[in-house]
Short mmCIF file of C-alpha atoms in Angstrom, two decimals:
data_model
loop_
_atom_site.label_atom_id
_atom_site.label_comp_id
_atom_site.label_asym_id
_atom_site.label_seq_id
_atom_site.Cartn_x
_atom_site.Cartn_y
_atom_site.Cartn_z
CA UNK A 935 0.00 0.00 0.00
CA UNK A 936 2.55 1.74 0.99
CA UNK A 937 4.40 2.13 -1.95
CA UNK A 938 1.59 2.44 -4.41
CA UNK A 939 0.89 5.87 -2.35
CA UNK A 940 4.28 7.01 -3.50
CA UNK A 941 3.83 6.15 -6.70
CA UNK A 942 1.12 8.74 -6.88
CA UNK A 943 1.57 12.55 -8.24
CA UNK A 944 1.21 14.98 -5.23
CA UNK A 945 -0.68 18.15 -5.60
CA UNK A 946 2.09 20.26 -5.56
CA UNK A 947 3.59 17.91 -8.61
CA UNK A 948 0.51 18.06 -10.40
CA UNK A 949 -0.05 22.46 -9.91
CA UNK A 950 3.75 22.69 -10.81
CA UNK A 951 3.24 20.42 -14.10
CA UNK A 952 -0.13 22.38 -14.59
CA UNK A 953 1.91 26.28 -14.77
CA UNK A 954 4.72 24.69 -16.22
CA UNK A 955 2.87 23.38 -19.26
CA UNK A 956 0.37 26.56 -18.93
CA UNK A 957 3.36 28.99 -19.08
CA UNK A 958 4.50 26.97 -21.94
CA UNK A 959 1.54 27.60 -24.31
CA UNK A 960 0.76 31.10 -23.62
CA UNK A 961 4.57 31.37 -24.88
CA UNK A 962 3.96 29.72 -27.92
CA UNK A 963 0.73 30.98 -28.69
CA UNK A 964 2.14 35.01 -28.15
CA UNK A 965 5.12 34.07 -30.37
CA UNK A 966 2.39 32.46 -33.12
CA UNK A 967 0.40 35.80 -32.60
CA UNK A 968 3.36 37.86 -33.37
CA UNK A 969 5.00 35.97 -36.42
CA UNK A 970 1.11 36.05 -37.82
CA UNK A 971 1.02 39.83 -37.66
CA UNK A 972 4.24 40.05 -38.66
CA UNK A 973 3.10 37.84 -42.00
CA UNK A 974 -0.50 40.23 -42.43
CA UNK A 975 1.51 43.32 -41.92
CA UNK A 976 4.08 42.65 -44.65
CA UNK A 977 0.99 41.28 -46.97
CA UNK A 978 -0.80 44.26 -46.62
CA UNK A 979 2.42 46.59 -47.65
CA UNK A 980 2.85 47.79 -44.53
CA UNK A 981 6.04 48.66 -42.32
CA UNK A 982 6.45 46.16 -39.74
CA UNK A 983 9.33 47.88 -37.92
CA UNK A 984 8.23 50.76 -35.98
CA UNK A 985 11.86 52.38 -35.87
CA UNK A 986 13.10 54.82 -38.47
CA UNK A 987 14.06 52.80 -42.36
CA UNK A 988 18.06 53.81 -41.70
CA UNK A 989 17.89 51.35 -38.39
CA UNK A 990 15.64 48.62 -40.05
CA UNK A 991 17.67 45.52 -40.56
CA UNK A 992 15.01 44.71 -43.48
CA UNK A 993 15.87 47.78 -45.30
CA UNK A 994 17.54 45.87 -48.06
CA UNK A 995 15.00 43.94 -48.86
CA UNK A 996 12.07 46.15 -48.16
CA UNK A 997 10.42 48.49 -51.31
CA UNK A 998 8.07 49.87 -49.23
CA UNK A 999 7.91 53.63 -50.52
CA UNK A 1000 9.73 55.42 -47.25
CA UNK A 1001 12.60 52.61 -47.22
CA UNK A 1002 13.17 53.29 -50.99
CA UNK A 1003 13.35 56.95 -50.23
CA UNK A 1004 15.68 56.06 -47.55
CA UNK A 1005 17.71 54.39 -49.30
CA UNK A 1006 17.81 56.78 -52.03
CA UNK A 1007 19.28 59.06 -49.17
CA UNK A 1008 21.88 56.80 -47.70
CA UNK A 1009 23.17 55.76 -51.27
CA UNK A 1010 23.55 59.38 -51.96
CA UNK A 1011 21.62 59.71 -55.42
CA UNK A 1012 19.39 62.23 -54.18
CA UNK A 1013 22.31 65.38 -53.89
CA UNK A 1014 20.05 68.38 -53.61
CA UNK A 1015 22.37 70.34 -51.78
CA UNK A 1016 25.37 70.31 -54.20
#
């Protein structure tokens, strides 16, 4: 008898396990929330970087109107002032 009761989960097993795998899917969940915004923002043409173009790390890649201009800027074909 004895050893069949130690067999068995205790509460505090079973509420650990519980937040553990809890914790666990509101992490993946948020980060499969994110990467599908991510996707719907960039499908509808729109900047998903909030920072300025020159700091984007997608600014290569991007041909969103404002990067273009940006890069425009940092190549140096827009010389207005010369």
């Amino acid at each position: 008898m004895r050893k069949r009761f130690k067999d068995l989960q205790s509460r505090r097993e079973l509420f650990a396990g519980v937040c553990r795998y809890g914790a666990l899917g509101l992490l993946v969940v948020g980060a499969g929330g994110i990467f599908a915004k991510r996707r719907r923002l960039l499908g509808q043409g729109r900047c998903i970087s909030s920072r300025a173009c020159a700091g984007c790390e997608i600014l290569a890649q991007c041909d969103l109107p404002r990067a273009l201009s940006t890069k425009e800027t940092l190549i140096g074909g827009d010389n207005v002032g010369e």
